[in-house]
């Protein structure tokens, strides 16, 4: 007799089916009962484990024994002519039918009676949570400062109106119980006529401060008004008329006065020791160049950052003692490091040589300037000193709690240190403070990919395209290549990113990787000279790959990204001892 027929004769299949169906029904009942008695989760897990362990024993028992009128006997002890296995089989059939009927009844009861009630309760709970979130997550003590509108006929006064908003952001950020939307998000509404309620909803704030600046002769009129977003009610407004003698003193005075007025209106904690904003250039043109440099840095991308360097160098030619411009120039320089995670092609030793004097000068002029510690953080990040990055970023956030770049560098340091939950919390903090942040959204897509929330990730990339096409293309490409495995989609988006900025190292690194995955080796070779060693490695030309990687390592010996690339090349070429020495260098 074949094994299959013997298994069938001994009712092994029917026992297995009966066991599985009965176990499923037991688990459903246990789930309902244990939830109602609020039993700990481990109880259900134990029941499930015991049922799983019992399955092979039930099958073995069915094979080895037969239930007879005289009781349980081993199968080989039963005379085949006297066997009642077929009767036992029919009994099992009835049992399976009965259990299936019960299971079907349970399913119908759960689907058509319990589930609608549970769904209604869940919807009610979600609605309550959303209402609660609207009260607590937004909170009454939250505000966005929109760019003050320049109503003067002279466009040169634009820097002054922007400066008022900048100073207000600095002042309001010092109130520990007030959440202030970051500049990079609030300034994206400059020149727009969008409804205040929509702006507040986008920025997740309860209040919006807007204003205008009008210059007439040597007099300037500054109007500010605080609006409650949910009903559009004007909680406070005031007009200030001043003689236009020292514009920075006026900015400082008006922002301080408005800050104190808002403290009273929003019932903020008294924080009389507000640190004065250290943004005071010798002339308006230097300040305007500084603002442009900051704006370009926030856009990211190699072309934008290189243009930011030129703007900040102009600011320093006009005012050599302008501390914020020194600090921002150091940051821009650090962002141009030659690295797949950065934006330029500067060797590390050149980045250090260029950035360090500006950090030292800024610190000597303004030791409590948040940007000084931000510059130290990004430089430490380039050196792979994650603990120092964390310390400098946290100091920057003490001085300016709304400092988005410092939040981002803190996030990257936490990621490198493997502190996953803190990393996730840091990312949520970035998007809460700056929901329109480019770099925040670029990084957050990795979380969405990890959670397989691809639609949300692509929707975020679409939003980025509307304002910053390059960033949106890179985000789509990263999500498609890194998480979905959609190489065709990744190629489409990364080629668009390459067309938008062919010099950017980050998008180039992604594009080369996709070309190599798809076997387009010559196309990969043409993207950027730096990545040629990867192409040689992919086509099996290990000697050429090692030589090119070694040449880049010698040209930039302190750059951890370059050392790591060289070490990987040595490893894949089978030069394990030399690879180990280079890996030790990275970890040192």
Coordinates of C-alpha atoms in Angstrom, one line a residue:
X1 CA 0.0 0.0 0.0
X2 CA 1.3 3.5 -0.9
X3 CA 2.2 5.9 1.9
X4 CA -0.6 8.3 0.7
X5 CA -3.2 5.5 0.9
X6 CA -1.9 4.4 4.3
X7 CA -2.1 8.0 5.7
X8 CA -5.6 8.2 4.3
X9 CA -6.6 4.8 5.9
X10 CA -5.3 5.8 9.3
X11 CA -7.3 9.1 9.1
X12 CA -4.1 11.2 9.5
X13 CA -5.3 13.8 7.0
X14 CA -8.7 14.1 8.7
X15 CA -7.1 14.4 12.1
X16 CA -4.8 17.1 10.8
X17 CA -7.7 19.1 9.3
X18 CA -9.8 18.6 12.4
X19 CA -7.0 19.8 14.6
X20 CA -6.2 22.9 12.5
X21 CA -9.9 24.0 12.3
X22 CA -10.5 23.4 16.0
X23 CA -7.3 25.2 17.0
X24 CA -8.3 28.2 14.8
X25 CA -11.7 28.3 16.5
X26 CA -10.1 28.0 20.0
X27 CA -7.8 30.9 19.2
X28 CA -10.7 33.1 18.1
X29 CA -12.6 32.4 21.2
X30 CA -9.5 32.9 23.4
X31 CA -8.8 36.2 21.7
X32 CA -12.3 37.5 22.5
X33 CA -12.3 36.2 26.1
X34 CA -8.8 37.3 27.0
X35 CA -9.4 40.8 25.6
X36 CA -12.6 41.2 27.7
X37 CA -10.9 40.0 30.9
X38 CA -7.8 42.2 30.0
X39 CA -5.4 39.3 30.3
X40 CA -1.8 40.1 29.5
X41 CA -0.6 39.4 25.9
X42 CA 1.6 36.5 26.9
X43 CA -1.4 34.4 27.8
X44 CA -2.7 34.3 24.2
X45 CA 0.9 33.7 23.0
X46 CA 1.2 30.7 25.3
X47 CA -2.1 29.2 24.1
X48 CA -1.0 29.7 20.5
X49 CA 2.4 28.1 21.2
X50 CA 0.8 25.1 22.9
X51 CA -1.6 24.5 20.0
X52 CA 1.3 24.7 17.6
X53 CA 3.3 22.2 19.6
X54 CA 0.3 19.9 19.8
X55 CA -0.1 19.6 16.1
X56 CA 2.7 17.2 15.3
X57 CA 1.8 15.0 18.3
X58 CA -1.8 14.8 17.0
X59 CA -0.6 13.7 13.6
X60 CA 1.8 11.1 15.1
X61 CA -0.9 9.9 17.4
X62 CA -3.3 9.4 14.4
X63 CA -0.6 7.4 12.6
X64 CA 0.4 5.2 15.5
X65 CA -2.9 4.4 17.2
X66 CA -6.5 3.4 16.3
X67 CA -9.6 4.0 18.4
X68 CA -11.4 0.6 18.7
X69 CA -14.5 -0.5 20.7
X70 CA -12.1 -2.1 23.1
X71 CA -10.2 1.2 23.6
X72 CA -7.0 2.7 22.2
X73 CA -4.7 0.3 20.5
X74 CA -1.5 0.6 18.5
X75 CA -2.3 0.3 14.8
X76 CA -0.2 -2.8 14.2
X77 CA -2.1 -4.6 17.0
X78 CA -5.5 -4.2 15.2
X79 CA -6.6 -6.9 12.7
X80 CA -7.3 -5.1 9.4
X81 CA -10.6 -7.1 9.0
X82 CA -11.7 -5.9 12.4
X83 CA -10.6 -2.2 11.9
X84 CA -13.1 0.5 12.5
X85 CA -10.9 3.2 11.1
X86 CA -13.5 4.0 8.4
X87 CA -16.1 4.6 11.1
X88 CA -13.7 6.8 13.0
X89 CA -13.1 8.7 9.7
X90 CA -16.8 9.4 9.4
X91 CA -16.9 10.6 12.9
X92 CA -14.0 12.9 12.1
X93 CA -15.9 14.1 9.1
X94 CA -18.9 15.1 11.3
X95 CA -16.6 16.7 13.7
X96 CA -14.9 18.8 11.0
X97 CA -18.3 19.8 9.6
X98 CA -19.5 20.8 13.0
X99 CA -16.4 22.8 13.8
X100 CA -16.5 24.5 10.4
X101 CA -20.2 25.4 11.0
X102 CA -19.2 26.9 14.3
X103 CA -16.3 28.8 12.7
X104 CA -18.7 30.0 10.0
X105 CA -21.2 31.1 12.6
X106 CA -18.4 32.9 14.5
X107 CA -17.2 34.6 11.4
X108 CA -20.7 35.8 10.5
X109 CA -21.3 37.0 14.1
X110 CA -17.9 38.9 14.1
X111 CA -18.4 40.3 10.6
X112 CA -22.0 41.5 10.7
X113 CA -22.6 42.1 14.4
X114 CA -19.4 42.7 16.3
X115 CA -17.3 44.3 13.6
X116 CA -19.7 47.2 12.7
X117 CA -20.0 48.0 16.4
X118 CA -16.2 47.8 16.9
X119 CA -15.6 49.9 13.8
X120 CA -18.1 52.5 15.0
X121 CA -16.3 52.6 18.4
X122 CA -13.0 52.8 16.7
X123 CA -14.1 55.7 14.5
X124 CA -15.4 57.5 17.5
X125 CA -12.2 56.9 19.4
X126 CA -10.1 58.1 16.4
X127 CA -12.3 61.2 16.2
X128 CA -11.8 61.9 19.9
X129 CA -8.1 61.4 19.5
X130 CA -7.9 63.7 16.5
X131 CA -9.9 66.3 18.4
X132 CA -7.6 65.8 21.4
X133 CA -4.6 66.0 19.1
X134 CA -5.9 69.2 17.6
X135 CA -6.0 70.6 21.1
X136 CA -2.7 69.2 22.4
X137 CA -0.4 68.6 19.4
X138 CA -1.0 72.0 17.9
X139 CA -1.5 73.6 21.3
X140 CA -2.5 77.2 22.0
X141 CA 1.2 78.1 22.6
X142 CA 2.4 77.7 19.0
X143 CA 3.0 80.3 16.4
X144 CA 4.4 81.0 12.9
X145 CA 6.0 84.3 12.0
X146 CA 5.3 85.1 8.3
X147 CA 7.8 87.3 6.4
X148 CA 6.7 90.9 6.9
X149 CA 5.5 92.5 3.7
X150 CA 7.6 95.3 2.2
X151 CA 5.0 98.0 1.3
X152 CA 7.6 100.5 0.2
X153 CA 8.2 101.4 -3.4
X154 CA 11.9 100.7 -2.8
X155 CA 12.7 97.0 -3.3
X156 CA 15.9 97.6 -1.4
X157 CA 13.8 97.7 1.8
X158 CA 13.1 94.0 1.4
X159 CA 16.0 93.1 3.6
X160 CA 14.7 95.3 6.4
X161 CA 11.2 93.7 6.4
X162 CA 12.8 90.2 6.3
X163 CA 15.1 91.3 9.1
X164 CA 12.2 92.1 11.3
X165 CA 10.8 88.6 10.8
X166 CA 14.2 87.1 11.5
X167 CA 14.6 89.0 14.7
X168 CA 11.1 88.0 15.9
X169 CA 11.9 84.4 15.2
X170 CA 15.1 84.7 17.3
X171 CA 13.2 86.4 20.2
X172 CA 10.2 84.1 20.2
X173 CA 12.4 81.0 20.1
X174 CA 13.7 81.8 23.5
X175 CA 10.3 81.2 25.2
X176 CA 10.6 77.6 26.3
X177 CA 6.8 77.1 26.4
X178 CA 6.2 78.5 22.9
X179 CA 6.6 76.3 19.8
X180 CA 7.7 78.4 16.9
X181 CA 7.5 77.2 13.3
X182 CA 10.9 77.2 11.7
X183 CA 12.0 80.0 9.3
X184 CA 12.5 77.6 6.4
X185 CA 8.8 76.7 6.5
X186 CA 7.2 80.0 7.4
X187 CA 9.3 81.9 4.8
X188 CA 8.0 79.6 2.0
X189 CA 4.8 81.6 2.2
X190 CA 6.6 84.9 1.3
X191 CA 4.7 86.7 -1.5
X192 CA 1.7 84.4 -1.3
X193 CA -1.9 85.3 -0.6
X194 CA -2.8 82.0 1.0
X195 CA -5.5 81.9 3.7
X196 CA -4.2 82.2 7.2
X197 CA -6.1 79.1 8.4
X198 CA -4.5 77.0 5.6
X199 CA -1.0 78.3 6.4
X200 CA -1.5 77.5 10.1
X201 CA -2.8 74.1 9.3
X202 CA 0.2 73.4 7.1
X203 CA 2.6 74.6 9.8
X204 CA 0.6 73.0 12.6
X205 CA 0.3 76.1 14.7
X206 CA -2.5 77.9 16.5
X207 CA -1.4 81.5 15.8
X208 CA 0.1 83.4 13.0
X209 CA 2.0 86.7 13.3
X210 CA 2.1 88.8 10.2
X211 CA 3.0 92.4 9.5
X212 CA 4.2 95.0 7.1
X213 CA 6.9 97.6 6.7
X214 CA 6.4 101.0 4.9
X215 CA 9.2 103.5 4.5
X216 CA 8.5 107.1 3.7
X217 CA 11.5 109.5 3.6
X218 CA 13.5 108.9 6.8
X219 CA 10.5 107.3 8.7
X220 CA 9.5 103.7 8.8
X221 CA 6.2 102.3 9.9
X222 CA 6.0 98.8 11.1
X223 CA 2.7 97.1 11.7
X224 CA 2.3 93.7 13.4
X225 CA -0.8 91.6 14.1
X226 CA -1.4 88.3 15.9
X227 CA -4.1 86.2 14.4
X228 CA -5.9 83.2 15.9
X229 CA -5.9 80.7 13.1
X230 CA -9.0 78.7 13.8
X231 CA -11.4 81.7 13.6
X232 CA -9.3 84.4 12.0
X233 CA -9.7 86.7 15.1
X234 CA -7.1 89.4 15.5
X235 CA -5.9 89.0 19.1
X236 CA -3.5 91.9 19.0
X237 CA -2.1 94.5 16.7
X238 CA 0.1 97.5 16.9
X239 CA 1.9 100.1 14.7
X240 CA 5.3 101.4 15.4
X241 CA 6.7 104.6 13.8
X242 CA 10.4 105.1 14.0
X243 CA 13.1 107.4 12.5
X244 CA 15.2 105.3 10.2
X245 CA 18.6 106.0 11.7
X246 CA 20.1 102.7 12.9
X247 CA 18.0 100.0 11.1
X248 CA 19.4 97.1 13.2
X249 CA 18.7 98.9 16.5
X250 CA 15.1 99.4 15.2
X251 CA 14.8 95.7 14.3
X252 CA 16.1 94.8 17.7
X253 CA 13.8 97.2 19.6
X254 CA 10.6 96.4 17.6
X255 CA 11.1 92.6 17.8
X256 CA 11.7 92.8 21.5
X257 CA 8.6 94.9 22.0
X258 CA 6.5 92.6 20.0
X259 CA 8.0 89.6 21.8
X260 CA 7.0 91.0 25.2
X261 CA 3.5 91.9 23.9
X262 CA 3.0 88.3 22.7
X263 CA 4.3 87.0 26.0
X264 CA 1.5 88.7 27.8
X265 CA -1.1 87.9 25.1
X266 CA -0.3 84.2 25.0
X267 CA 0.4 83.8 28.7
X268 CA 4.0 82.7 28.2
X269 CA 6.4 82.1 31.0
X270 CA 8.3 85.2 31.9
X271 CA 11.7 85.0 30.2
X272 CA 13.1 88.5 30.8
X273 CA 16.6 87.3 30.1
X274 CA 15.9 87.0 26.4
X275 CA 19.2 86.7 24.6
X276 CA 19.7 89.5 22.1
X277 CA 19.8 88.3 18.5
X278 CA 23.3 88.5 17.2
X279 CA 22.4 89.4 13.7
X280 CA 23.8 92.9 13.1
X281 CA 25.7 93.7 10.0
X282 CA 27.6 96.9 9.3
X283 CA 25.4 97.7 6.3
X284 CA 22.2 96.5 4.8
X285 CA 23.9 95.0 1.7
X286 CA 25.9 92.6 3.8
X287 CA 22.8 91.6 5.7
X288 CA 20.9 91.0 2.4
X289 CA 23.8 88.8 1.1
X290 CA 23.7 86.9 4.3
X291 CA 20.0 86.2 4.1
X292 CA 20.4 85.0 0.5
X293 CA 23.2 82.7 1.5
X294 CA 21.0 81.1 4.3
X295 CA 18.1 80.7 1.9
X296 CA 20.3 78.9 -0.6
X297 CA 21.8 76.6 2.0
X298 CA 18.3 75.6 3.0
X299 CA 17.5 74.5 -0.6
X300 CA 20.4 72.0 -0.6
X301 CA 21.9 70.7 -3.8
X302 CA 25.4 71.5 -5.0
X303 CA 24.6 74.5 -7.2
X304 CA 22.5 76.2 -4.4
X305 CA 25.3 75.7 -1.8
X306 CA 28.0 76.9 -4.1
X307 CA 26.0 80.0 -4.8
X308 CA 25.4 80.4 -1.0
X309 CA 29.2 80.4 -0.6
X310 CA 29.5 83.3 -3.0
X311 CA 26.7 85.2 -1.3
X312 CA 28.3 84.7 2.1
X313 CA 31.7 85.7 0.9
X314 CA 30.2 88.9 -0.4
X315 CA 28.6 89.6 3.0
X316 CA 32.0 89.2 4.6
X317 CA 33.7 91.4 2.1
X318 CA 31.2 94.1 3.1
X319 CA 31.5 93.3 6.8
X320 CA 34.5 91.2 7.9
X321 CA 33.1 91.1 11.5
X322 CA 29.6 89.8 10.7
X323 CA 29.6 86.6 12.9
X324 CA 26.5 84.9 11.5
X325 CA 28.0 85.1 8.0
X326 CA 31.2 83.5 9.1
X327 CA 29.3 80.6 10.8
X328 CA 27.0 80.1 7.8
X329 CA 30.0 80.1 5.4
X330 CA 31.6 77.4 7.5
X331 CA 28.4 75.3 7.3
X332 CA 28.1 75.8 3.5
X333 CA 31.8 74.7 3.1
X334 CA 31.2 71.6 5.2
X335 CA 28.2 70.6 3.1
X336 CA 30.4 70.6 0.0
X337 CA 32.5 67.7 1.3
X338 CA 33.2 64.9 -1.3
X339 CA 30.9 62.2 0.1
X340 CA 27.9 60.3 -1.2
X341 CA 25.9 61.8 1.7
X342 CA 27.0 65.3 1.0
X343 CA 26.8 67.7 -1.9
X344 CA 30.2 68.6 -3.3
X345 CA 33.7 67.3 -4.2
X346 CA 35.9 69.1 -1.7
X347 CA 38.5 66.8 0.1
X348 CA 38.1 66.7 3.8
X349 CA 41.4 68.5 4.5
X350 CA 40.3 71.3 2.3
X351 CA 36.9 71.5 4.1
X352 CA 38.7 71.7 7.4
X353 CA 41.2 74.3 6.2
X354 CA 38.4 76.5 4.8
X355 CA 35.8 76.1 7.5
X356 CA 37.8 76.2 10.7
X357 CA 39.0 79.9 10.5
X358 CA 35.4 81.0 10.0
X359 CA 34.2 79.0 13.0
X360 CA 36.9 80.4 15.1
X361 CA 36.2 84.0 14.0
X362 CA 32.4 83.6 14.5
X363 CA 33.0 82.1 18.0
X364 CA 35.4 85.0 19.0
X365 CA 32.8 87.5 17.9
X366 CA 29.7 85.8 19.2
X367 CA 30.3 82.7 21.4
X368 CA 26.6 82.2 22.1
X369 CA 25.6 82.3 18.5
X370 CA 23.7 79.0 17.7
X371 CA 25.2 78.9 14.2
X372 CA 28.7 78.6 15.7
X373 CA 27.8 75.3 17.4
X374 CA 25.9 74.3 14.3
X375 CA 29.0 74.7 12.2
X376 CA 31.0 72.7 14.8
X377 CA 28.3 69.9 14.6
X378 CA 28.5 69.5 10.8
X379 CA 32.3 69.6 10.8
X380 CA 32.3 66.9 13.5
X381 CA 29.8 64.9 11.4
X382 CA 32.2 65.0 8.4
X383 CA 34.9 63.6 10.7
X384 CA 32.5 60.8 11.8
X385 CA 32.8 62.0 15.4
X386 CA 29.2 61.3 16.2
X387 CA 29.4 62.0 20.0
X388 CA 30.9 65.5 19.2
X389 CA 28.2 66.1 16.6
X390 CA 25.5 65.3 19.1
X391 CA 27.1 67.6 21.8
X392 CA 27.5 70.5 19.4
X393 CA 24.0 70.1 17.9
X394 CA 22.4 70.0 21.3
X395 CA 24.2 73.1 22.4
X396 CA 23.0 74.9 19.2
X397 CA 19.4 73.8 20.1
X398 CA 19.8 75.2 23.6
X399 CA 20.6 78.6 22.1
X400 CA 18.0 78.3 19.3
X401 CA 15.3 75.6 19.9
X402 CA 14.0 76.1 16.3
X403 CA 17.3 75.5 14.6
X404 CA 16.4 72.9 12.0
X405 CA 19.8 72.1 10.6
X406 CA 21.0 71.4 14.2
X407 CA 18.0 69.0 14.6
X408 CA 19.0 67.3 11.4
X409 CA 22.6 66.8 12.4
X410 CA 21.5 65.5 15.8
X411 CA 19.3 63.1 14.0
X412 CA 22.1 61.8 11.7
X413 CA 24.4 61.4 14.7
X414 CA 21.8 59.4 16.6
X415 CA 21.3 57.2 13.5
X416 CA 25.1 56.6 13.3
X417 CA 25.2 55.7 17.0
X418 CA 22.3 53.2 16.5
X419 CA 20.0 54.9 18.9
X420 CA 16.9 54.1 16.8
X421 CA 14.1 55.3 19.0
X422 CA 15.8 58.6 19.7
X423 CA 16.5 58.9 16.0
X424 CA 12.8 58.5 15.2
X425 CA 11.8 61.0 17.9
X426 CA 14.3 63.5 16.5
X427 CA 12.9 63.1 13.0
X428 CA 9.4 63.7 14.3
X429 CA 10.6 66.8 16.1
X430 CA 12.1 68.1 12.8
X431 CA 8.8 67.7 10.9
X432 CA 6.8 69.1 13.7
X433 CA 9.0 72.3 13.9
X434 CA 9.5 72.5 10.1
X435 CA 6.9 70.5 8.2
X436 CA 8.1 72.0 4.9
X437 CA 11.8 71.2 5.6
X438 CA 13.6 69.8 2.5
X439 CA 16.3 67.9 4.3
X440 CA 13.8 66.7 6.9
X441 CA 11.5 65.3 4.3
X442 CA 14.4 63.8 2.4
X443 CA 15.4 61.8 5.5
X444 CA 11.8 61.0 6.6
X445 CA 11.2 59.1 3.4
X446 CA 13.6 56.5 4.7
X447 CA 11.3 55.9 7.6
X448 CA 8.3 55.6 5.3
X449 CA 10.3 53.2 3.1
X450 CA 11.2 51.1 6.2
X451 CA 7.5 51.0 7.2
X452 CA 6.6 50.2 3.5
X453 CA 4.4 53.3 3.4
X454 CA 5.4 53.9 -0.2
X455 CA 2.4 55.9 -1.2
X456 CA 3.0 58.4 1.6
X457 CA 6.7 58.7 0.6
X458 CA 5.9 59.4 -3.1
X459 CA 3.2 61.9 -2.0
X460 CA 5.9 63.7 0.1
X461 CA 8.2 63.6 -2.9
X462 CA 5.5 65.2 -5.1
X463 CA 5.1 68.0 -2.6
X464 CA 8.8 68.6 -2.8
X465 CA 8.8 68.8 -6.6
X466 CA 6.4 71.7 -6.5
X467 CA 8.9 73.8 -4.6
X468 CA 12.3 72.2 -5.2
X469 CA 12.2 69.8 -8.2
X470 CA 15.7 68.4 -7.6
X471 CA 14.9 67.4 -4.0
X472 CA 11.6 65.8 -5.2
X473 CA 13.3 63.8 -7.9
X474 CA 16.0 62.5 -5.5
X475 CA 13.3 61.5 -3.0
X476 CA 11.3 59.6 -5.5
X477 CA 14.5 57.8 -6.8
X478 CA 15.7 56.9 -3.3
X479 CA 12.3 55.5 -2.4
X480 CA 12.1 53.5 -5.6
X481 CA 15.7 52.1 -5.6
X482 CA 16.3 51.8 -1.9
X483 CA 13.0 50.4 -0.6
X484 CA 10.6 49.3 -3.4
X485 CA 13.2 47.6 -5.7
X486 CA 11.7 49.5 -8.6
X487 CA 14.8 50.0 -10.7
X488 CA 13.0 51.4 -13.8
X489 CA 11.1 53.9 -11.6
X490 CA 14.3 54.8 -9.8
X491 CA 16.1 55.4 -13.1
X492 CA 13.4 57.7 -14.4
X493 CA 13.5 59.9 -11.3
X494 CA 17.3 59.9 -10.8
X495 CA 17.9 60.9 -14.5
X496 CA 15.6 63.8 -13.9
X497 CA 17.6 64.7 -10.8
X498 CA 20.8 64.4 -12.8
X499 CA 19.4 66.8 -15.5
X500 CA 18.4 69.3 -12.8
X501 CA 21.8 69.2 -11.2
X502 CA 24.5 67.0 -12.8
X503 CA 27.1 68.0 -10.3
X504 CA 25.3 66.8 -7.1
X505 CA 27.2 64.0 -5.4
X506 CA 24.1 62.6 -3.5
X507 CA 21.9 62.0 -6.6
X508 CA 25.0 60.9 -8.6
X509 CA 25.7 58.2 -6.0
X510 CA 22.1 56.9 -6.3
X511 CA 22.2 57.0 -10.1
X512 CA 25.5 55.1 -10.4
X513 CA 24.1 52.4 -8.1
X514 CA 21.0 51.9 -10.2
X515 CA 23.0 51.9 -13.5
X516 CA 25.2 49.1 -12.0
X517 CA 22.2 47.1 -10.8
X518 CA 20.7 47.2 -14.3
X519 CA 24.0 46.4 -16.1
X520 CA 24.4 49.8 -17.7
X521 CA 28.1 50.0 -16.9
X522 CA 29.2 52.5 -19.5
X523 CA 26.3 54.9 -18.5
X524 CA 27.4 54.6 -14.9
X525 CA 31.0 55.4 -15.9
X526 CA 29.9 58.7 -17.5
X527 CA 28.0 60.0 -14.4
X528 CA 31.0 61.2 -12.4
X529 CA 34.7 60.4 -12.4
X530 CA 34.7 59.6 -8.7
X531 CA 32.5 56.5 -9.1
X532 CA 34.6 54.9 -11.9
X533 CA 36.2 52.4 -9.4
X534 CA 32.7 51.0 -8.7
X535 CA 32.2 50.4 -12.4
X536 CA 35.5 48.6 -12.8
X537 CA 34.7 46.5 -9.8
X538 CA 31.3 45.6 -11.2
X539 CA 32.8 44.5 -14.6
X540 CA 35.5 42.4 -12.9
X541 CA 38.5 44.8 -13.5
X542 CA 39.6 44.6 -9.9
X543 CA 43.2 45.9 -10.5
X544 CA 41.9 49.1 -12.2
X545 CA 39.2 49.5 -9.4
X546 CA 41.8 49.3 -6.6
X547 CA 44.2 51.7 -8.4
X548 CA 41.4 54.3 -8.9
X549 CA 40.1 54.0 -5.3
X550 CA 43.7 54.2 -4.0
X551 CA 44.4 57.3 -6.0
X552 CA 41.3 59.0 -4.5
X553 CA 42.3 57.9 -1.0
X554 CA 45.8 59.4 -1.4
X555 CA 44.2 62.6 -2.6
X556 CA 41.9 62.9 0.4
X557 CA 43.4 60.7 3.1
X558 CA 41.3 61.9 6.0
X559 CA 37.9 61.6 4.4
X560 CA 36.0 58.7 6.1
X561 CA 33.7 58.2 3.1
X562 CA 36.7 57.9 0.7
X563 CA 38.6 55.6 3.1
X564 CA 35.5 53.4 3.4
X565 CA 35.1 53.2 -0.4
X566 CA 38.8 52.2 -0.7
X567 CA 38.4 49.6 2.0
X568 CA 35.4 48.1 0.3
X569 CA 37.2 47.9 -3.0
X570 CA 40.2 46.2 -1.4
X571 CA 37.9 43.7 0.2
X572 CA 36.0 42.8 -3.0
X573 CA 39.4 42.5 -4.8
X574 CA 40.4 39.9 -2.2
X575 CA 43.1 42.1 -0.5
X576 CA 41.7 41.4 3.0
X577 CA 44.7 42.4 5.1
X578 CA 45.0 45.8 3.5
X579 CA 41.2 46.2 3.6
X580 CA 41.2 45.5 7.3
X581 CA 43.8 48.2 7.9
X582 CA 41.7 50.7 6.1
X583 CA 38.5 49.7 8.0
X584 CA 40.5 50.2 11.2
X585 CA 41.3 53.7 10.0
X586 CA 37.6 54.5 9.5
X587 CA 36.8 53.2 13.0
X588 CA 39.7 54.9 14.7

